[in-house]
Amino acid sequence: PVVALLAVLCGLNVLSARHKTVTYDEPKHFRYGLQILRGDAARFDDSKMPFSALNVLPYHISTALEPGAWKDWLGEPKNGRLVTMFFSVLLGMIVCGWARALYGHRAGLFALFLYVFSPNLLGHSRWITTDLYAAFTITLALFSFWRFLDRGGVRRAVLAGAALGLAPLSKHTTILLYPLLLLIAVVRYAPHVAGALKQRQ
């Protein structure tokens, strides 16, 4: 069922994107992605972020290919949307896995079902923009932090830190994760700290 739902997500994205013209901001995201791959991080628009470089990878690969059908197909800027679609699948897997870890297999499937057919997520998972990437990095950071708080360990701490550090590369607003995770930690451990202080008195 999980694979089937993810296949439906891919199908909806691909079939929908085929009939959608380039939006007004996609060329700017594509342009900034090219700049990043060329080592130029100069900003011309505050809403453009380094994650846009991912959407330029198909085009970048096409420049190294010999002339032919593959080169022409990968060289079309619109096909950069496929990378966003791929990350929408990864996000769906995180949503499913997290819900399953919390409440069981059926909950994981139900969460994935809601995700796959969410109009808002479908709307953003087929564009060359950073909104889906922001959703992915935020969810990944929260999930990684939850795993660290739940099970501990150096490896999980490193993964949580890496996920948190990755998030601001997708969107400025992800900086709110820093105070949010701090608040979660305070709420989680406040009773333990209070109990330890009482025992010392």
GROMACS .gro file of C-alpha atoms in nm:
model
  201
    1PRO     CA    1   0.000   0.000   0.000
    2VAL     CA    2   0.282   0.245   0.075
    3VAL     CA    3   0.444   0.192  -0.264
    4ALA     CA    4   0.106   0.220  -0.434
    5LEU     CA    5   0.024   0.550  -0.264
    6LEU     CA    6   0.366   0.692  -0.352
    7ALA     CA    7   0.315   0.578  -0.711
    8VAL     CA    8  -0.018   0.762  -0.715
    9LEU     CA    9   0.161   1.074  -0.588
   10CYS     CA   10   0.417   1.048  -0.867
   11GLY     CA   11   0.144   0.996  -1.124
   12LEU     CA   12  -0.058   1.294  -1.007
   13ASN     CA   13   0.249   1.517  -1.012
   14VAL     CA   14   0.376   1.411  -1.353
   15LEU     CA   15   0.039   1.416  -1.526
   16SER     CA   16  -0.048   1.753  -1.378
   17ALA     CA   17   0.288   1.917  -1.448
   18ARG     CA   18   0.274   1.818  -1.815
   19HIS     CA   19  -0.012   2.060  -1.872
   20LYS     CA   20   0.118   2.345  -1.659
   21THR     CA   21   0.308   2.631  -1.819
   22VAL     CA   22   0.607   2.786  -1.646
   23THR     CA   23   0.497   3.005  -1.354
   24TYR     CA   24   0.623   3.361  -1.315
   25ASP     CA   25   0.878   3.278  -1.043
   26GLU     CA   26   1.013   2.944  -1.170
   27PRO     CA   27   1.265   3.105  -1.412
   28LYS     CA   28   1.409   3.311  -1.125
   29HIS     CA   29   1.450   3.002  -0.907
   30PHE     CA   30   1.610   2.824  -1.202
   31ARG     CA   31   1.844   3.118  -1.262
   32TYR     CA   32   1.953   3.128  -0.899
   33GLY     CA   33   2.008   2.753  -0.903
   34LEU     CA   34   2.242   2.796  -1.199
   35GLN     CA   35   2.429   3.066  -1.010
   36ILE     CA   36   2.477   2.837  -0.710
   37LEU     CA   37   2.613   2.554  -0.926
   38ARG     CA   38   2.856   2.800  -1.081
   39GLY     CA   39   2.976   2.910  -0.738
   40ASP     CA   40   2.800   3.247  -0.747
   41ALA     CA   41   2.578   3.308  -0.443
   42ALA     CA   42   2.508   3.675  -0.524
   43ARG     CA   43   2.145   3.748  -0.439
   44PHE     CA   44   1.904   3.926  -0.672
   45ASP     CA   45   1.589   3.823  -0.485
   46ASP     CA   46   1.560   3.749  -0.113
   47SER     CA   47   1.314   3.465  -0.171
   48LYS     CA   48   1.559   3.255  -0.374
   49MET     CA   49   1.755   2.994  -0.180
   50PRO     CA   50   2.044   2.751  -0.246
   51PHE     CA   51   1.809   2.452  -0.263
   52SER     CA   52   1.704   2.576  -0.608
   53ALA     CA   53   2.031   2.430  -0.736
   54LEU     CA   54   1.871   2.086  -0.706
   55ASN     CA   55   1.619   2.173  -0.979
   56VAL     CA   56   1.903   2.268  -1.214
   57LEU     CA   57   2.079   1.931  -1.185
   58PRO     CA   58   1.900   1.771  -1.486
   59TYR     CA   59   1.993   2.070  -1.702
   60HIS     CA   60   2.349   2.064  -1.567
   61ILE     CA   61   2.381   1.694  -1.649
   62SER     CA   62   2.253   1.757  -2.003
   63THR     CA   63   2.543   1.993  -2.072
   64ALA     CA   64   2.784   1.702  -2.033
   65LEU     CA   65   2.595   1.466  -2.269
   66GLU     CA   66   2.642   1.409  -2.637
   67PRO     CA   67   2.371   1.554  -2.866
   68GLY     CA   68   2.064   1.337  -2.868
   69ALA     CA   69   1.718   1.276  -2.722
   70TRP     CA   70   1.840   1.249  -2.361
   71LYS     CA   71   2.036   1.572  -2.385
   72ASP     CA   72   1.738   1.756  -2.532
   73TRP     CA   73   1.497   1.617  -2.273
   74LEU     CA   74   1.715   1.685  -1.969
   75GLY     CA   75   1.802   2.027  -2.107
   76GLU     CA   76   1.444   2.149  -2.085
   77PRO     CA   77   1.422   2.374  -1.775
   78LYS     CA   78   1.068   2.250  -1.701
   79ASN     CA   79   1.207   1.904  -1.627
   80GLY     CA   80   1.374   2.050  -1.320
   81ARG     CA   81   1.032   2.001  -1.163
   82LEU     CA   82   1.107   1.629  -1.145
   83VAL     CA   83   1.352   1.695  -0.863
   84THR     CA   84   1.083   1.867  -0.656
   85MET     CA   85   0.854   1.571  -0.725
   86PHE     CA   86   1.125   1.334  -0.603
   87PHE     CA   87   1.153   1.526  -0.275
   88SER     CA   88   0.776   1.517  -0.238
   89VAL     CA   89   0.804   1.138  -0.240
   90LEU     CA   90   1.079   1.152   0.025
   91LEU     CA   91   0.861   1.379   0.237
   92GLY     CA   92   0.573   1.135   0.204
   93MET     CA   93   0.798   0.854   0.327
   94ILE     CA   94   0.895   1.058   0.634
   95VAL     CA   95   0.530   1.139   0.709
   96CYS     CA   96   0.435   0.774   0.678
   97GLY     CA   97   0.730   0.650   0.884
   98TRP     CA   98   0.679   0.902   1.163
   99ALA     CA   99   0.307   0.830   1.196
  100ARG     CA  100   0.376   0.456   1.191
  101ALA     CA  101   0.642   0.491   1.462
  102LEU     CA  102   0.398   0.681   1.681
  103TYR     CA  103   0.070   0.498   1.628
  104GLY     CA  104   0.125   0.188   1.415
  105HIS     CA  105   0.107   0.071   1.055
  106ARG     CA  106  -0.252   0.178   0.987
  107ALA     CA  107  -0.181   0.528   1.114
  108GLY     CA  108   0.118   0.549   0.883
  109LEU     CA  109  -0.093   0.453   0.582
  110PHE     CA  110  -0.367   0.698   0.678
  111ALA     CA  111  -0.118   0.982   0.721
  112LEU     CA  112   0.035   0.902   0.382
  113PHE     CA  113  -0.311   0.890   0.223
  114LEU     CA  114  -0.389   1.237   0.357
  115TYR     CA  115  -0.051   1.361   0.238
  116VAL     CA  116  -0.084   1.220  -0.115
  117PHE     CA  117  -0.423   1.380  -0.170
  118SER     CA  118  -0.354   1.712   0.002
  119PRO     CA  119  -0.429   1.987  -0.254
  120ASN     CA  120  -0.180   2.225  -0.096
  121LEU     CA  121   0.107   1.976  -0.104
  122LEU     CA  122   0.018   1.862  -0.455
  123GLY     CA  123   0.013   2.222  -0.564
  124HIS     CA  124   0.369   2.285  -0.448
  125SER     CA  125   0.527   1.949  -0.527
  126ARG     CA  126   0.555   2.011  -0.902
  127TRP     CA  127   0.715   2.353  -0.927
  128ILE     CA  128   1.071   2.482  -0.940
  129THR     CA  129   1.034   2.668  -0.612
  130THR     CA  130   1.151   2.612  -0.254
  131ASP     CA  131   0.819   2.569  -0.072
  132LEU     CA  132   0.821   2.189  -0.093
  133TYR     CA  133   1.187   2.183   0.007
  134ALA     CA  134   1.102   2.391   0.313
  135ALA     CA  135   0.827   2.146   0.407
  136PHE     CA  136   1.072   1.860   0.360
  137THR     CA  137   1.354   2.010   0.566
  138ILE     CA  138   1.121   2.125   0.845
  139THR     CA  139   0.963   1.780   0.871
  140LEU     CA  140   1.302   1.610   0.855
  141ALA     CA  141   1.442   1.836   1.129
  142LEU     CA  142   1.143   1.778   1.357
  143PHE     CA  143   1.145   1.402   1.294
  144SER     CA  144   1.519   1.376   1.355
  145PHE     CA  145   1.492   1.580   1.673
  146TRP     CA  146   1.205   1.364   1.795
  147ARG     CA  147   1.410   1.049   1.736
  148PHE     CA  148   1.700   1.200   1.928
  149LEU     CA  149   1.482   1.300   2.224
  150ASP     CA  150   1.311   0.961   2.222
  151ARG     CA  151   1.616   0.736   2.190
  152GLY     CA  152   1.923   0.952   2.242
  153GLY     CA  153   2.264   0.863   2.107
  154VAL     CA  154   2.546   1.053   1.942
  155ARG     CA  155   2.453   0.940   1.590
  156ARG     CA  156   2.095   1.063   1.627
  157ALA     CA  157   2.221   1.390   1.776
  158VAL     CA  158   2.447   1.443   1.474
  159LEU     CA  159   2.166   1.362   1.231
  160ALA     CA  160   1.929   1.599   1.410
  161GLY     CA  161   2.190   1.874   1.403
  162ALA     CA  162   2.260   1.817   1.034
  163ALA     CA  163   1.889   1.829   0.949
  164LEU     CA  164   1.848   2.149   1.148
  165GLY     CA  165   2.146   2.307   0.977
  166LEU     CA  166   2.014   2.208   0.634
  167ALA     CA  167   1.673   2.369   0.679
  168PRO     CA  168   1.773   2.738   0.641
  169LEU     CA  169   1.912   2.660   0.296
  170SER     CA  170   1.558   2.597   0.174
  171LYS     CA  171   1.369   2.899   0.309
  172HIS     CA  172   1.431   3.190   0.548
  173THR     CA  173   1.131   3.108   0.766
  174THR     CA  174   1.284   2.775   0.869
  175ILE     CA  175   1.502   2.974   1.110
  176LEU     CA  176   1.201   2.953   1.342
  177LEU     CA  177   1.296   2.589   1.396
  178TYR     CA  178   1.573   2.698   1.633
  179PRO     CA  179   1.351   2.853   1.904
  180LEU     CA  180   1.084   2.591   1.836
  181LEU     CA  181   1.316   2.296   1.901
  182LEU     CA  182   1.452   2.472   2.208
  183LEU     CA  183   1.097   2.515   2.338
  184ILE     CA  184   1.021   2.148   2.271
  185ALA     CA  185   1.331   2.044   2.465
  186VAL     CA  186   1.239   2.272   2.756
  187VAL     CA  187   0.885   2.135   2.772
  188ARG     CA  188   1.013   1.778   2.743
  189TYR     CA  189   1.273   1.802   3.017
  190ALA     CA  190   1.124   2.066   3.249
  191PRO     CA  191   0.948   1.806   3.470
  192HIS     CA  192   1.269   1.604   3.503
  193VAL     CA  193   1.472   1.913   3.596
  194ALA     CA  194   1.206   2.023   3.846
  195GLY     CA  195   1.200   1.676   4.001
  196ALA     CA  196   1.577   1.666   4.032
  197LEU     CA  197   1.581   2.007   4.199
  198LYS     CA  198   1.316   1.899   4.451
  199GLN     CA  199   1.516   1.591   4.544
  200ARG     CA  200   1.819   1.807   4.619
  201GLN     CA  201   1.623   2.029   4.858
   0.00000   0.00000   0.00000
